Every structure is written in C-alpha cells, then in structure tokens.
Tab-separated table of N, CA and C and ligand atoms in Angstrom:
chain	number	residue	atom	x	y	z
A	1	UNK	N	64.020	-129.744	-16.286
A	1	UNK	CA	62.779	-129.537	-17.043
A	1	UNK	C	61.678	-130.426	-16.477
A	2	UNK	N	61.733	-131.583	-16.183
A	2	UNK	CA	60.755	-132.357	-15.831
A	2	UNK	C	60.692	-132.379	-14.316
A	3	UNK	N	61.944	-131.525	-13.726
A	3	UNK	CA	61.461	-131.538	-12.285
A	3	UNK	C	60.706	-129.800	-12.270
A	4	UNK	N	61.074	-129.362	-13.325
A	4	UNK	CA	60.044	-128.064	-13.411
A	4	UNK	C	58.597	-128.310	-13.871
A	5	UNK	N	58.749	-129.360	-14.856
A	5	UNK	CA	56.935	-129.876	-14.795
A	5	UNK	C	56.345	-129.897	-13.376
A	6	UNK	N	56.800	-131.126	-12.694
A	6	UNK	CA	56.376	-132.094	-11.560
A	6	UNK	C	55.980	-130.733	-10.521
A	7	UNK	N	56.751	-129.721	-10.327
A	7	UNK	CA	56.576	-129.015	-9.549
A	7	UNK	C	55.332	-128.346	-9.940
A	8	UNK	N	54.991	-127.685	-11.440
A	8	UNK	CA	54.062	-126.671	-11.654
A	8	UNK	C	52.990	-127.480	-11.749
A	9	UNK	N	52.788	-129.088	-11.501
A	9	UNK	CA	51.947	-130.032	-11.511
A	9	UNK	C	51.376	-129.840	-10.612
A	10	UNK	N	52.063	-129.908	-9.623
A	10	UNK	CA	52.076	-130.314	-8.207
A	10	UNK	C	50.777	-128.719	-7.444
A	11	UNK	N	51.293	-128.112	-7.974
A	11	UNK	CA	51.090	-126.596	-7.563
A	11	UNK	C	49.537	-126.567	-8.085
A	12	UNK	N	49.355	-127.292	-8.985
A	12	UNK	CA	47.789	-127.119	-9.515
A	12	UNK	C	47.070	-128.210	-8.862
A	13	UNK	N	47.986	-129.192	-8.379
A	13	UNK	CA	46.922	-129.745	-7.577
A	13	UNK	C	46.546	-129.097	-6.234
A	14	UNK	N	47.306	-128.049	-6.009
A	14	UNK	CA	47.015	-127.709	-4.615
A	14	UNK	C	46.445	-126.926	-4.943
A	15	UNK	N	46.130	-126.215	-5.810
A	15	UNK	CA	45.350	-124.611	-5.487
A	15	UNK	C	43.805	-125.013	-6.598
A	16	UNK	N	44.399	-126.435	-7.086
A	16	UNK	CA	42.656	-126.777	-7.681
A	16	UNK	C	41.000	-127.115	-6.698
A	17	UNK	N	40.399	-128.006	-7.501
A	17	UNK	CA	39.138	-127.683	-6.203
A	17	UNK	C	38.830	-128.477	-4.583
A	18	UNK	N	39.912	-128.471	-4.573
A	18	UNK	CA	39.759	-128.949	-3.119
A	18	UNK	C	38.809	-127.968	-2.234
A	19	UNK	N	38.796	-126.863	-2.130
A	19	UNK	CA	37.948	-125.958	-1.672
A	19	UNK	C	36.140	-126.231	-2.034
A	20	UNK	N	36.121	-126.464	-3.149
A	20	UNK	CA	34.828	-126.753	-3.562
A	20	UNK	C	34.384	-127.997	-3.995
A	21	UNK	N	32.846	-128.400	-3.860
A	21	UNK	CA	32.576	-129.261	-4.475
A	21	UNK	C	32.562	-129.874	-5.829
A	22	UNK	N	32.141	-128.576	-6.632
A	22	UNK	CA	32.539	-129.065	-8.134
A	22	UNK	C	32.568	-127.528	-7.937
A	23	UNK	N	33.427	-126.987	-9.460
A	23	UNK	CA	33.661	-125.974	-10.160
A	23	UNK	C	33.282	-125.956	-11.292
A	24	UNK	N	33.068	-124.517	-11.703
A	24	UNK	CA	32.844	-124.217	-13.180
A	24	UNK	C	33.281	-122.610	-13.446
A	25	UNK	N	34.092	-122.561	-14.439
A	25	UNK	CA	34.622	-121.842	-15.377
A	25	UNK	C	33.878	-121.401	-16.065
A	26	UNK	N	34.103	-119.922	-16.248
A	26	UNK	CA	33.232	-118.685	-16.966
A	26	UNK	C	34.327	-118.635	-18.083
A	27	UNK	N	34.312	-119.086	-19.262
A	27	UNK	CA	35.876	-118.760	-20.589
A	27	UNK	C	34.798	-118.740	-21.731
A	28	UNK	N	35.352	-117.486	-22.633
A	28	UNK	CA	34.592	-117.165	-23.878
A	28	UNK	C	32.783	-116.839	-23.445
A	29	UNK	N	32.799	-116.545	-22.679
A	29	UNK	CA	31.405	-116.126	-22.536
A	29	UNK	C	30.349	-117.245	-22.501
A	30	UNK	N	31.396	-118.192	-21.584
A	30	UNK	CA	30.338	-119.437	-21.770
A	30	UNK	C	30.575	-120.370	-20.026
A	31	UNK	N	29.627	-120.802	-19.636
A	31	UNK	CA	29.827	-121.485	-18.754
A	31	UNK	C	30.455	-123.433	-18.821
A	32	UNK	N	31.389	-123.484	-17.951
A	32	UNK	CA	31.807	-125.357	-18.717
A	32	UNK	C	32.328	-125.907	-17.140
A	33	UNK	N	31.770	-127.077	-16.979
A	33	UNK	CA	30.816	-127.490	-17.856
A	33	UNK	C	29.238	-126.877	-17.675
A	34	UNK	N	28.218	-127.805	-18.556
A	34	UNK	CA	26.812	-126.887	-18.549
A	34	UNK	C	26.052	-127.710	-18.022
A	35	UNK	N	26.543	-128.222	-16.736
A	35	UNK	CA	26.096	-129.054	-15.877
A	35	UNK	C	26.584	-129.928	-14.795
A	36	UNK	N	26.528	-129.318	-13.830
A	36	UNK	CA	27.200	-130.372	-12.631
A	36	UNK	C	26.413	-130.514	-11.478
A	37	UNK	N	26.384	-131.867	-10.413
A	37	UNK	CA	25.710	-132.412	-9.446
A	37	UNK	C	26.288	-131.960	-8.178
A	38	UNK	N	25.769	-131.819	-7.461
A	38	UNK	CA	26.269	-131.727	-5.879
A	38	UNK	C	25.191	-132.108	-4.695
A	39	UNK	N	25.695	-132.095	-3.744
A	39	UNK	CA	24.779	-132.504	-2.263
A	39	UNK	C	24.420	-131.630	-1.938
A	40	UNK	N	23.361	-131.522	-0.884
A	40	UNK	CA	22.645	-130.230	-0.774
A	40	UNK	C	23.630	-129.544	0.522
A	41	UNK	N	23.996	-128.640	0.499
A	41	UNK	CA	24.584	-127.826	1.198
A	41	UNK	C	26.242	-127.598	0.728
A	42	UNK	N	26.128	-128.139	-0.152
A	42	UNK	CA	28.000	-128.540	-0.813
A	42	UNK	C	27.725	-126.612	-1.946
A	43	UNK	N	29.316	-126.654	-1.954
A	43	UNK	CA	29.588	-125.397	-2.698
A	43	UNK	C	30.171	-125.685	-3.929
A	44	UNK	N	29.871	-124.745	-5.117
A	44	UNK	CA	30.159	-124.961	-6.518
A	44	UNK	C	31.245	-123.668	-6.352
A	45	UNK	N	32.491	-123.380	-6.814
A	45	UNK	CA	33.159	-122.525	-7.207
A	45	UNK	C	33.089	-122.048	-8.782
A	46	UNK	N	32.689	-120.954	-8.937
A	46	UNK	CA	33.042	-120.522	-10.459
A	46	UNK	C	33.880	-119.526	-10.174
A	47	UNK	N	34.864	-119.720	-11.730
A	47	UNK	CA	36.049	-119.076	-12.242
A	47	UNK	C	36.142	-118.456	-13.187
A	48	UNK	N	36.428	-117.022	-12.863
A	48	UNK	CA	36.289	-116.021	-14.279
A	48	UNK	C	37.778	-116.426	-14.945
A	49	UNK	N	37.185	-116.683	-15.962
A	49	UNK	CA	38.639	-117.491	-16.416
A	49	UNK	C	38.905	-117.110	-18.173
A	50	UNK	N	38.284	-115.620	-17.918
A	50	UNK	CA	37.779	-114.609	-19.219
A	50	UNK	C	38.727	-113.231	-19.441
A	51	UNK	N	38.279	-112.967	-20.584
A	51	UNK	CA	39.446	-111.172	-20.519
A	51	UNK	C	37.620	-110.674	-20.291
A	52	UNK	N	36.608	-111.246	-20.286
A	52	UNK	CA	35.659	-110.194	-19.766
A	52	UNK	C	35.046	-110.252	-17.497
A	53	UNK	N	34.533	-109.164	-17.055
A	53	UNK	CA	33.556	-109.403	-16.176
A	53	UNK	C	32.283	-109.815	-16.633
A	54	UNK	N	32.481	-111.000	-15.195
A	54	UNK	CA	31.151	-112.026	-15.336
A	54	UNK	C	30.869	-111.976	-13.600
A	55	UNK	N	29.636	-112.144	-13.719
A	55	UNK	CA	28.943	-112.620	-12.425
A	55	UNK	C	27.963	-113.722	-12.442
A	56	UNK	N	26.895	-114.135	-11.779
A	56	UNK	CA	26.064	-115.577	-11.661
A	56	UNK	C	24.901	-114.847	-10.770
A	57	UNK	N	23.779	-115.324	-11.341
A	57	UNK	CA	22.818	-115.472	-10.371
A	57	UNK	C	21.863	-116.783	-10.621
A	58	UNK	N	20.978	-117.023	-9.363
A	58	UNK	CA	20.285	-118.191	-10.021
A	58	UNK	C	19.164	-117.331	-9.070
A	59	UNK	N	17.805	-117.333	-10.111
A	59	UNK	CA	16.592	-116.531	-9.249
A	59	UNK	C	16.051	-117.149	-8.114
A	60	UNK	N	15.755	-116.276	-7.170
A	60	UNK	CA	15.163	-116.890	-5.827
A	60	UNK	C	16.625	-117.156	-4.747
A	61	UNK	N	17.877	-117.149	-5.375
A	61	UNK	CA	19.085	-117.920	-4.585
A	61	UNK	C	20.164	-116.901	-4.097
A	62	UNK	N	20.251	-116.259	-5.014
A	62	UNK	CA	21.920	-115.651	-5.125
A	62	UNK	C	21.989	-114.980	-6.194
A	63	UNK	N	22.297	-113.681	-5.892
A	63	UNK	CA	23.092	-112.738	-7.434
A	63	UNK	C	24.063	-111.914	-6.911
A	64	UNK	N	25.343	-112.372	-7.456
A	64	UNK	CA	26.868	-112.031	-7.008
A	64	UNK	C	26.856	-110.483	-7.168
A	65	UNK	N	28.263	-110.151	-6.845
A	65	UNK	CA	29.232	-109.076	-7.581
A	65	UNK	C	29.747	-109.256	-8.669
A	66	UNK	N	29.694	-108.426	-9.577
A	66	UNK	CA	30.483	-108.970	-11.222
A	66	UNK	C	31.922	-109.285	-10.338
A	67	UNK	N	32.716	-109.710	-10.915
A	67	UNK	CA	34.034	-110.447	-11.122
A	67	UNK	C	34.934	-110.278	-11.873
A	68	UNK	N	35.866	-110.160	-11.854
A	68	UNK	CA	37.193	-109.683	-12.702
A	68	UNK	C	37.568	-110.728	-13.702
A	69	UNK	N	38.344	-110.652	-14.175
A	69	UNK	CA	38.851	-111.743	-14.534
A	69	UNK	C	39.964	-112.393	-13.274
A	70	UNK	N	39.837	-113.692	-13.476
A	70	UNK	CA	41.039	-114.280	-12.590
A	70	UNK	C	40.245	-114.469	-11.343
A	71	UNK	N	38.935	-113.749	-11.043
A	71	UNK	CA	38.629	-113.865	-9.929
A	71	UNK	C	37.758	-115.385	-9.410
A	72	UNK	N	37.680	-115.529	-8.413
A	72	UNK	CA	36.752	-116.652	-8.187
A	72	UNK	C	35.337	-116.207	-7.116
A	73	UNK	N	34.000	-116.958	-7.277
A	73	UNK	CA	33.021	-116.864	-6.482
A	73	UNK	C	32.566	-118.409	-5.740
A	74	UNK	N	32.562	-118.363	-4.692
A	74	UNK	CA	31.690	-119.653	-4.066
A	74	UNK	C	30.676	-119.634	-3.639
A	75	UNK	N	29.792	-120.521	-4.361
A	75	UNK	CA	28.175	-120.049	-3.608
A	75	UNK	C	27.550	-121.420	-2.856
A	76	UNK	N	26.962	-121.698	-1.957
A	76	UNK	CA	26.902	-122.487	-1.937
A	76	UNK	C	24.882	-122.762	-1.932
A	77	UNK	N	25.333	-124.316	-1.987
A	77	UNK	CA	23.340	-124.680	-2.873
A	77	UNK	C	22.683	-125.149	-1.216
A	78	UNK	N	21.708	-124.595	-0.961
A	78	UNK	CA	21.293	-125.185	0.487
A	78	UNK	C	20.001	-126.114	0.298
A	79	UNK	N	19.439	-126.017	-0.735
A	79	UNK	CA	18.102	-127.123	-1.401
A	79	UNK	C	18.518	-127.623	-2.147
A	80	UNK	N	17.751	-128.515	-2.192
A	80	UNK	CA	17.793	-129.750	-3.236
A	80	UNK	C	16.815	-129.271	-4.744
A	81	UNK	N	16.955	-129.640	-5.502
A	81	UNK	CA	16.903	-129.242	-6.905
A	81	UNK	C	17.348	-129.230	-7.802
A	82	UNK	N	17.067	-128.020	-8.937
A	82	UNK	CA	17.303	-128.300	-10.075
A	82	UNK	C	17.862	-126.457	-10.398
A	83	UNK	N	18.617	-126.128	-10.635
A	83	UNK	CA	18.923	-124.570	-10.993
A	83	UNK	C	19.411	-124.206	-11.975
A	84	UNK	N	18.751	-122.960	-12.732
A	84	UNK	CA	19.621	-122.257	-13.592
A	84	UNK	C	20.393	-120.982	-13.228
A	85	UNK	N	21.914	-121.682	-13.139
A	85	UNK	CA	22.852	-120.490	-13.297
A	85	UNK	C	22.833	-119.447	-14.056
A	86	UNK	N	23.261	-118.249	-14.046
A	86	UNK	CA	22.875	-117.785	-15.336
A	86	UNK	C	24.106	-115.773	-14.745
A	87	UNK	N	24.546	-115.333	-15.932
A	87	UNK	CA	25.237	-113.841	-15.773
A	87	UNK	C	24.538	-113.441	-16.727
A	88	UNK	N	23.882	-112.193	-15.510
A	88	UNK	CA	23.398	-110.512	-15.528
A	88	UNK	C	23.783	-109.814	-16.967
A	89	UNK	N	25.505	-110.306	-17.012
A	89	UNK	CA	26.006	-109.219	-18.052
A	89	UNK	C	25.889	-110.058	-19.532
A	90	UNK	N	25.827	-111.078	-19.505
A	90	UNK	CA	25.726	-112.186	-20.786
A	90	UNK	C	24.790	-112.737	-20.753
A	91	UNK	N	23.489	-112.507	-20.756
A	91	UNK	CA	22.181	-113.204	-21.109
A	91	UNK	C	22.254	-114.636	-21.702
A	92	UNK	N	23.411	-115.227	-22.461
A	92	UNK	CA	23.326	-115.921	-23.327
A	92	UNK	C	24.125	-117.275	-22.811
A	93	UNK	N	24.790	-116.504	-21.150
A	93	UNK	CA	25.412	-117.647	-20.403
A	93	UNK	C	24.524	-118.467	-19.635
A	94	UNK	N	24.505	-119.759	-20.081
A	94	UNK	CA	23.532	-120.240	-18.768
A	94	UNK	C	24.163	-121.923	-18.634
A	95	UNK	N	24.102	-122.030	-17.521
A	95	UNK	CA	24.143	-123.629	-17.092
A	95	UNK	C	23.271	-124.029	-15.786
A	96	UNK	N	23.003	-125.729	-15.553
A	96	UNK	CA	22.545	-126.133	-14.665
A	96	UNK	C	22.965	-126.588	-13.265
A	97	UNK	N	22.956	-126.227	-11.972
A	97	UNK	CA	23.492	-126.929	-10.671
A	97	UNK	C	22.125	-127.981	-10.472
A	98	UNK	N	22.620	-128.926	-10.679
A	98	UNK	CA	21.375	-130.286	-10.102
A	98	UNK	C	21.473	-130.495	-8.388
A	99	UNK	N	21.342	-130.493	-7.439
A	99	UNK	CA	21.045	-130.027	-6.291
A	99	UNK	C	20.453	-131.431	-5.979
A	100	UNK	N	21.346	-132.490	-5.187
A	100	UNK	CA	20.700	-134.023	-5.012
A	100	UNK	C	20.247	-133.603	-3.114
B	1	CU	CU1	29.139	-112.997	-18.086
C-alpha cells in the first residue's frame, strides 16, 4: 500500500509542471489560481480539468481551440505586462498572467 502510494506520488511528479512555467486549471467553470507571475517569454500551461469544454484567449495575444476535458493548452507570454485570460465559452471565467 504505501509502496503503491510512493509510486502514484512519484508519477505526479513527473507528469506535473515541469513542462511549464506556472499552470492553471480550468475546474467548475473557474480559473485557479486567479493569478500567476512569469518571465517574459516563459509558458503558462492550462488544464481542462472540467466535465465542460473550455478554451482561453487574452485580446491582442492568443485565442485557442476549445478543449476537452483532460486536455491541456500551452501558450506562451512574449511581453511583459499585465493580461486578462479569459474563455470564449464562459464569459464569467477570467484570471490574470502578470508578465515580469
Ligand atoms: Cu470555459
């Protein structure tokens, strides 16, 4: 049992965000967290991590493909700034990428 923990531990550290700079999770129709920092050219991963499709756009930057559930998007920030994330299909989702 606890070498079945250690293992399914283990397994999330490998397939967590090593790929990206910071991540954020699309669950309940909400973005989390509703705010994260990065360097300018660094990539944010979001995770549909919903029983609905979600996608992201931030105006002027990027507007995805909706997304499945389970699926993941990487976008990455090439300016420095201040952005609102935000999905097409949920008006009501929004968070910030701060862009140092
Ligand atoms: Cu959505």
């Amino acid at each position: 049992m606890k070498a079945l923990f250690l293992a399914a531990f283990g397994l999330v550290l490998a397939i967590g965000p090593a790929a990206a700079d910071a991540v954020v999770t699309q669950k309940s129709r909400a973005f989390r967290p509703t705010d994260v920092t990065v360097n300018r050219g660094e990539a944010v991963t979001f995770t549909n991590d919903d029983s609905y499709i979600h996608q992201i756009y931030v105006d002027g930057l990027f507007d995805s493909d909706e997304k499945a559930p389970g699926e993941n998007l990487n976008e990455t920030f090439p300016r420095s700034g201040t952005f609102q994330v935000r999905c097409h299909i949920h008006p009501t989702m929004r968070m910030t990428v701060h862009v140092r």
